[in-house]
Short mmCIF file of C-alpha atoms and ligand atoms in Angstrom, two decimals:
data_model
loop_
_atom_site.label_atom_id
_atom_site.label_comp_id
_atom_site.label_asym_id
_atom_site.label_seq_id
_atom_site.Cartn_x
_atom_site.Cartn_y
_atom_site.Cartn_z
CA UNK A 5 77.82 -15.64 19.36
CA UNK A 6 80.32 -13.44 17.54
CA UNK A 7 82.63 -11.58 19.97
CA UNK A 8 81.93 -7.86 20.43
CA UNK A 9 84.69 -5.23 20.60
CA UNK A 10 85.71 -4.00 24.06
CA UNK A 11 83.77 -0.91 25.09
CA UNK A 12 86.41 0.41 27.50
CA UNK A 13 89.95 -0.63 28.26
CA UNK A 14 92.98 0.50 30.23
CA UNK A 15 96.00 0.65 27.92
CA UNK A 16 99.54 0.28 29.25
CA UNK A 17 100.57 0.15 32.88
CA UNK A 18 101.49 3.25 34.90
CA UNK A 19 101.35 5.71 33.30
CA UNK A 20 98.57 4.51 31.01
CA UNK A 21 95.39 5.78 29.40
CA UNK A 22 91.80 4.79 28.69
CA UNK A 23 90.64 3.67 25.28
CA UNK A 24 86.91 3.61 24.70
CA UNK A 25 84.52 3.20 21.80
CA UNK A 26 83.14 6.65 20.92
CA UNK A 27 79.47 5.68 21.04
CA UNK A 28 78.31 9.02 19.66
CA UNK A 29 79.62 7.86 16.25
CA UNK A 30 77.81 4.52 16.13
CA UNK A 31 76.30 2.90 14.15
CA UNK A 32 78.05 4.42 11.14
CA UNK A 33 81.60 4.57 12.53
CA UNK A 34 83.35 2.27 15.01
CA UNK A 35 86.09 4.53 16.32
CA UNK A 36 88.08 4.52 19.52
CA UNK A 37 88.90 7.56 21.62
CA UNK A 38 91.96 7.81 23.82
CA UNK A 39 91.43 9.60 27.14
CA UNK A 40 94.69 10.76 28.65
CA UNK A 41 93.38 13.30 31.19
CA UNK A 42 90.59 13.38 33.74
CA UNK A 43 89.00 16.16 31.67
CA UNK A 44 88.88 13.76 28.68
CA UNK A 45 87.10 11.16 30.80
CA UNK A 46 84.66 13.70 32.26
CA UNK A 47 83.80 14.92 28.76
CA UNK A 48 83.43 11.36 27.45
CA UNK A 49 80.96 10.53 30.24
CA UNK A 50 79.04 13.83 29.98
CA UNK A 51 78.67 13.65 26.20
CA UNK A 52 77.74 9.92 26.22
CA UNK A 53 80.82 8.76 24.31
CA UNK A 54 80.85 6.19 27.09
CA UNK A 55 77.45 5.54 28.66
CA UNK A 56 75.34 2.98 30.44
CA UNK A 57 75.54 2.76 34.22
CA UNK A 58 78.19 0.02 34.65
CA UNK A 59 80.46 1.43 31.90
CA UNK A 60 80.22 4.89 33.46
CA UNK A 61 81.41 3.36 36.77
CA UNK A 62 84.39 1.68 35.07
CA UNK A 63 85.25 4.88 33.17
CA UNK A 64 85.14 6.94 36.37
CA UNK A 65 87.39 4.47 38.22
CA UNK A 66 89.93 4.54 35.39
CA UNK A 67 89.51 8.33 35.24
CA UNK A 68 90.77 8.59 38.81
CA UNK A 69 93.98 6.80 37.84
CA UNK A 70 94.41 9.01 34.77
CA UNK A 71 93.87 12.07 36.94
CA UNK A 72 96.42 11.27 39.64
CA UNK A 73 99.09 9.22 37.89
CA UNK A 74 101.34 12.20 37.05
CA UNK A 75 101.05 13.80 40.48
CA UNK A 76 104.46 13.51 42.10
CA UNK A 77 104.09 15.53 45.30
CA UNK A 78 103.25 13.30 48.28
CA UNK A 79 102.25 16.26 50.44
CA UNK A 80 99.43 17.30 48.09
CA UNK A 81 98.46 13.89 46.68
CA UNK A 82 95.38 13.46 48.91
CA UNK A 83 94.12 16.90 47.84
CA UNK A 84 94.65 16.03 44.17
CA UNK A 85 92.81 12.74 44.59
CA UNK A 86 89.87 14.53 46.19
CA UNK A 87 89.85 17.14 43.43
CA UNK A 88 89.77 14.42 40.72
CA UNK A 89 87.04 12.40 42.48
CA UNK A 90 84.89 15.50 43.14
CA UNK A 91 85.26 16.57 39.51
CA UNK A 92 84.22 13.16 38.14
CA UNK A 93 81.20 13.14 40.49
CA UNK A 94 79.82 16.10 38.53
CA UNK A 95 79.88 14.32 35.16
CA UNK A 96 76.39 12.73 35.35
CA UNK A 97 73.96 12.48 38.30
CA UNK A 98 71.66 9.47 37.89
CA UNK A 99 73.67 6.25 37.42
CA UNK A 100 74.73 5.32 40.94
CA UNK A 101 77.56 3.12 39.59
CA UNK A 102 79.55 6.33 39.07
CA UNK A 103 79.43 7.25 42.77
CA UNK A 104 79.84 3.63 43.85
CA UNK A 105 83.04 3.28 41.79
CA UNK A 106 84.46 6.61 42.99
CA UNK A 107 83.83 5.66 46.60
CA UNK A 108 85.66 2.36 46.06
CA UNK A 109 88.61 4.23 44.56
CA UNK A 110 88.79 6.63 47.53
CA UNK A 111 88.66 3.76 50.02
CA UNK A 112 91.35 1.86 48.11
CA UNK A 113 93.71 4.85 48.29
CA UNK A 114 93.06 5.36 52.00
CA UNK A 115 93.87 1.73 52.77
CA UNK A 116 97.46 2.06 51.53
CA UNK A 117 99.89 3.77 53.86
CA UNK A 118 102.97 3.51 51.71
CA UNK A 119 104.81 5.63 49.18
CA UNK A 120 103.07 7.42 46.34
CA UNK A 121 103.91 4.79 43.73
CA UNK A 122 102.22 2.09 45.83
CA UNK A 123 99.08 4.21 46.22
CA UNK A 124 98.91 4.79 42.47
CA UNK A 125 99.44 1.08 41.80
CA UNK A 126 96.69 0.22 44.29
CA UNK A 127 94.35 2.65 42.49
CA UNK A 128 95.07 1.04 39.13
CA UNK A 129 94.50 -2.40 40.67
CA UNK A 130 91.13 -1.26 42.04
CA UNK A 131 90.01 0.22 38.70
CA UNK A 132 90.94 -3.01 36.92
CA UNK A 133 89.17 -5.02 39.63
CA UNK A 134 85.98 -2.96 39.11
CA UNK A 135 86.22 -3.66 35.38
CA UNK A 136 86.84 -7.39 35.85
CA UNK A 137 84.03 -7.69 38.42
CA UNK A 138 81.65 -5.96 36.03
CA UNK A 139 82.52 -8.49 33.35
CA UNK A 140 81.81 -11.36 35.76
CA UNK A 141 78.56 -9.74 36.92
CA UNK A 142 77.34 -9.53 33.31
CA UNK A 143 78.11 -13.20 32.82
CA UNK A 144 76.25 -14.18 35.99
CA UNK A 145 73.25 -11.95 35.15
CA UNK A 146 73.05 -13.70 31.78
CA UNK A 147 73.02 -17.11 33.44
CA UNK A 148 70.45 -16.11 36.08
CA UNK A 149 68.12 -14.55 33.50
CA UNK A 150 68.42 -16.96 30.57
CA UNK A 151 65.90 -19.38 32.13
CA UNK A 152 63.19 -16.71 31.89
CA UNK A 153 63.36 -16.81 28.09
CA UNK A 154 61.65 -19.49 26.05
CA UNK A 155 62.67 -20.38 22.49
CA UNK A 156 60.69 -18.50 19.88
CA UNK A 157 59.80 -15.56 22.12
CA UNK A 158 59.77 -11.91 21.12
CA UNK A 159 61.60 -9.71 23.61
CA UNK A 160 61.34 -5.96 23.78
CA UNK A 161 64.12 -3.81 25.21
CA UNK A 162 64.55 -0.07 25.66
CA UNK A 163 67.76 1.98 25.38
CA UNK A 164 71.03 0.01 25.41
CA UNK A 165 71.84 -2.30 28.31
CA UNK A 166 74.31 -4.38 26.39
CA UNK A 167 78.00 -4.84 25.87
CA UNK A 168 78.30 -1.14 24.98
CA UNK A 169 76.92 -0.19 28.41
CA UNK A 170 79.24 -2.39 30.47
CA UNK A 171 82.70 -3.92 30.53
CA UNK A 172 81.17 -7.31 29.67
CA UNK A 173 78.18 -8.61 27.73
CA UNK A 174 75.67 -6.23 29.31
CA UNK A 175 72.74 -6.65 31.68
CA UNK A 176 69.44 -6.93 29.76
CA UNK A 177 71.28 -8.01 26.62
CA UNK A 178 73.50 -10.42 28.61
CA UNK A 179 70.29 -12.35 29.32
CA UNK A 180 69.46 -12.38 25.61
CA UNK A 181 73.01 -13.43 24.65
CA UNK A 182 72.95 -16.23 27.25
CA UNK A 183 69.59 -17.51 25.97
CA UNK A 184 70.95 -17.45 22.41
CA UNK A 185 74.05 -19.37 23.53
CA UNK A 186 71.69 -21.96 25.03
CA UNK A 187 70.39 -22.44 21.47
CA UNK A 188 67.12 -20.54 21.86
CA UNK A 189 66.08 -18.68 18.74
CA UNK A 190 64.60 -15.38 19.85
CA UNK A 191 63.60 -12.13 18.27
CA UNK A 192 64.41 -8.76 19.81
CA UNK A 193 62.44 -5.54 19.34
CA UNK A 194 64.65 -2.53 20.08
CA UNK A 195 62.81 0.70 20.92
CA UNK A 196 64.70 3.44 19.08
CA UNK A 197 64.84 5.42 22.38
CA UNK A 198 64.40 9.09 21.64
CA UNK A 199 65.99 11.55 22.01
CA UNK A 200 69.51 10.09 21.66
CA UNK A 201 68.52 6.84 19.93
CA UNK A 202 70.56 4.41 22.02
CA UNK A 203 68.17 1.64 20.94
CA UNK A 204 68.38 2.25 17.20
CA UNK A 205 72.05 3.26 17.11
CA UNK A 206 73.57 0.98 19.75
CA UNK A 207 71.32 -1.95 20.68
CA UNK A 208 70.48 -2.72 17.06
CA UNK A 209 74.16 -2.38 16.14
CA UNK A 210 75.50 -4.70 18.81
CA UNK A 211 72.75 -7.32 18.38
CA UNK A 212 73.38 -7.32 14.65
CA UNK A 213 77.14 -7.70 15.25
CA UNK A 214 76.40 -10.63 17.58
CA UNK A 215 74.12 -12.28 15.03
CA UNK A 216 70.87 -11.85 17.01
CA UNK A 217 67.66 -11.21 15.09
CA UNK A 218 66.57 -7.63 15.83
CA UNK A 219 63.88 -5.20 14.65
CA UNK A 220 64.01 -1.47 15.45
CA UNK A 221 60.72 0.25 16.26
CA UNK A 222 59.90 3.86 17.09
CA UNK A 223 59.10 4.23 20.80
CA UNK A 224 55.50 5.03 19.91
CA UNK A 225 55.06 1.64 18.20
CA UNK A 226 55.62 -0.51 21.30
CA UNK A 227 51.91 -0.65 22.24
CA UNK A 228 50.89 -1.86 18.81
CA UNK A 229 53.69 -4.44 18.65
CA UNK A 230 52.51 -5.77 22.02
CA UNK A 231 48.85 -5.88 20.95
CA UNK A 232 49.92 -7.76 17.81
CA UNK A 233 51.22 -10.49 20.15
CA UNK A 234 54.80 -10.12 18.99
CA UNK A 235 56.31 -9.55 22.46
CA UNK A 236 56.24 -12.10 25.28
CA UNK A 237 58.82 -10.51 27.58
CA UNK A 238 60.34 -7.08 28.26
CA UNK A 239 63.86 -6.76 29.70
CA UNK A 240 65.56 -3.44 30.41
CA UNK A 241 68.60 -2.24 32.34
CA UNK A 242 68.77 0.23 35.22
CA UNK A 243 70.70 3.31 36.29
CA UNK A 244 69.71 3.29 39.96
CA UNK A 245 67.43 1.02 41.98
CA UNK A 246 66.09 2.29 45.32
CA UNK A 247 65.67 0.08 48.41
CA UNK A 248 62.00 -0.61 47.56
CA UNK A 249 62.81 -1.65 43.96
CA UNK A 250 61.71 1.55 42.21
CA UNK A 251 64.02 1.72 39.18
CA UNK A 252 65.45 4.67 37.27
CA UNK A 253 66.28 3.85 33.67
CA UNK A 254 66.29 5.64 30.33
CA UNK A 255 63.36 7.99 29.73
CA UNK A 256 60.48 5.99 28.27
CA UNK A 257 61.07 2.89 30.40
CA UNK A 258 58.15 3.74 32.72
CA UNK A 259 55.82 3.95 29.71
CA UNK A 260 57.04 0.58 28.46
CA UNK A 261 56.38 -0.93 31.91
CA UNK A 262 52.82 0.45 31.89
CA UNK A 263 52.25 -0.98 28.40
CA UNK A 264 53.61 -4.36 29.48
CA UNK A 265 51.22 -4.39 32.46
CA UNK A 266 48.29 -3.45 30.20
CA UNK A 267 49.13 -6.35 27.86
CA UNK A 268 49.90 -8.82 30.63
CA UNK A 269 53.54 -9.16 29.53
CA UNK A 270 56.23 -9.78 32.19
CA UNK A 271 58.56 -6.79 32.67
CA UNK A 272 62.04 -7.57 34.00
CA UNK A 273 64.94 -5.32 35.02
CA UNK A 274 68.51 -6.70 34.79
CA UNK A 275 71.16 -4.98 36.90
CA UNK A 276 74.29 -5.71 38.93
CA UNK A 277 74.46 -5.04 42.69
CA UNK A 278 76.49 -1.89 41.92
CA UNK A 279 73.28 -0.30 40.53
CA UNK A 280 71.33 -0.58 43.82
CA UNK A 281 71.23 2.44 46.11
CA UNK A 282 69.85 1.10 49.36
CA UNK A 283 70.34 4.52 51.00
CA UNK A 284 67.29 5.72 49.05
CA UNK A 285 63.95 4.48 50.38
CA UNK A 286 62.11 5.00 47.10
CA UNK A 287 62.52 6.18 43.53
CA UNK A 288 61.22 9.64 44.47
CA UNK A 289 64.71 10.34 45.89
CA UNK A 290 66.64 9.41 42.73
CA UNK A 291 68.21 12.48 41.08
CA UNK A 292 67.09 12.70 37.46
CA UNK A 293 69.48 14.23 34.94
CA UNK A 294 68.07 17.07 32.83
CA UNK A 295 69.91 17.40 29.53
CA UNK A 296 70.40 20.00 26.82
CA UNK A 297 67.06 20.98 25.18
CA UNK A 298 68.75 20.74 21.76
CA UNK A 299 68.83 16.94 22.12
CA UNK A 300 65.04 17.13 21.64
CA UNK A 301 64.63 20.17 19.41
CA UNK A 302 67.30 19.08 16.92
CA UNK A 303 67.95 15.86 15.04
CA UNK A 304 71.41 15.45 13.50
CA UNK A 305 71.99 19.19 13.94
CA UNK A 306 68.76 20.04 12.10
CA UNK A 307 65.96 21.91 13.93
CA UNK A 308 62.78 19.80 14.32
CA UNK A 309 60.99 22.27 16.64
CA UNK A 310 60.54 26.03 16.30
CA UNK A 311 63.39 28.23 17.51
CA UNK A 312 62.92 29.28 21.14
CA UNK A 313 60.20 26.73 22.00
CA UNK A 314 60.30 25.38 25.56
CA UNK A 315 61.68 21.82 25.79
CA UNK A 316 61.59 19.30 28.67
CA UNK A 317 64.41 16.75 28.48
CA UNK A 318 64.74 14.44 31.51
CA UNK A 319 67.21 11.67 30.60
CA UNK A 320 65.60 9.08 32.91
CA UNK A 321 62.29 8.13 34.49
CA UNK A 322 61.39 5.94 37.44
CA UNK A 323 59.41 2.73 37.07
CA UNK A 324 57.58 1.87 40.30
CA UNK A 325 58.45 -1.52 41.81
CA UNK A 326 54.86 -2.77 41.47
CA UNK A 327 55.23 -2.77 37.67
CA UNK A 328 58.42 -4.88 37.80
CA UNK A 329 57.95 -8.66 37.60
CA UNK A 330 61.50 -9.32 38.79
CA UNK A 331 65.05 -7.96 38.97
CA UNK A 332 67.80 -10.15 37.54
CA UNK A 333 71.07 -9.69 39.43
CA UNK A 334 74.39 -11.54 39.58
CA UNK A 335 73.25 -13.06 42.89
CA UNK A 336 69.91 -14.36 41.67
CA UNK A 337 66.41 -13.33 40.67
CA UNK A 338 64.55 -10.90 42.93
CA UNK A 339 60.86 -11.84 42.61
CA UNK A 340 58.59 -10.43 43.93
CA UNK A 341 60.31 -7.04 44.19
CA UNK A 342 60.19 -5.52 47.68
CA UNK A 343 62.70 -4.25 50.29
CA UNK A 344 63.00 -7.66 51.99
CA UNK A 345 63.58 -9.71 48.81
CA UNK A 346 66.09 -7.12 47.57
CA UNK A 347 68.10 -7.22 50.84
CA UNK A 348 68.03 -11.02 50.95
CA UNK A 349 69.26 -11.36 47.36
CA UNK A 350 72.02 -8.78 47.63
CA UNK A 351 73.35 -10.50 50.75
CA UNK A 352 74.00 -13.65 48.72
CA UNK A 353 77.28 -14.15 46.82
CA UNK A 354 77.30 -13.81 43.03
CA UNK A 355 76.39 -16.94 41.07
CA UNK A 356 79.60 -18.16 39.44
O1 MRU B 30 71.93 7.93 29.01
P1 MRU B 30 72.50 6.55 28.93
O2 MRU B 30 72.69 6.06 27.54
O3 MRU B 30 73.74 6.39 29.79
O4 MRU B 30 71.38 5.63 29.60
C1 MRU B 30 71.64 4.26 29.74
C2 MRU B 30 70.50 3.48 30.28
O5 MRU B 30 69.48 4.01 30.63
C3 MRU B 30 70.72 2.00 30.44
O6 MRU B 30 69.53 1.31 30.27
C4 MRU B 30 71.26 1.72 31.85
O7 MRU B 30 72.36 2.53 32.14
C5 MRU B 30 71.62 0.30 32.04
S1 MRU B 30 73.09 -0.14 31.20
C6 MRU B 30 73.47 -1.74 31.56
#
């Protein structure tokens, strides 16, 4: 597999900055954006320059370092840290990796009772650890899931759960990359994923870069492609998984899961442990981001709906656990999906 460019990276030491691929410009331009303030990071997350649950977590962790690194007053450092963390919490509501990473950063700072420079260094260490762990989790998810794929299969995916959505090779796409590395020739169908086209713009781009055979379809074509017998497996990522396995992912995922059930096609979710929110009993409690109506009523800045028309634009939906054949994690495959199998799997160490 051809190597993919790094989605997000810490540049320098202390002080340093974050360099990330500006995903709003893909697939036509591969450009990097330098984020030197916490406001830059917040804006990059909010406007989907960096997106995908694990990558959002890594960006937030690095954003904390960017936000506190210049603060020189020990007496007000804790207040500044809280201000930065609270601000980043407001960037996007659904992907739990954001809150998980920010909590880790807060705990890391609290554990150091030394001078300011040591606290800052500990925060940088923690952000880099979150990034490195994410890379390892992607690798392990790929290995756990690759066995589910047989050579010659057609695999449908929705949105982008690949290298662009993580610090590593992705979640759903990590499974596809691992199967390809095992020598299995597979074909991927990428739902275009309206309204922001993460499937057409990002998944198709990164699979093409990696040399994987990919076909883009409009979201509305998935049923027909399944009935034609072209898809034997569906794999998607996740933004938040509740304790019972209900899974929030990009809007449209629930429909794909229903279609897969209707056509008797296995539907898998791939996600690291950082995407589980065991504090929520079911998907009904997952906060769903509502985004700007213009994302639906305009395409490339051009109106595609009448001025002033009402628009509904939830960024995510929730797929009930009963539609999910299994969840592929770095610690193993959760199958069947229920509270007990989830707890048992997450208690196990990651597969190397
Ligand atoms: O709005 P986005 O592009 O951040 O939504 C991303 C998704 O829904 C992904 O499928 C999910 O975050 C998993 S990424 C490994």
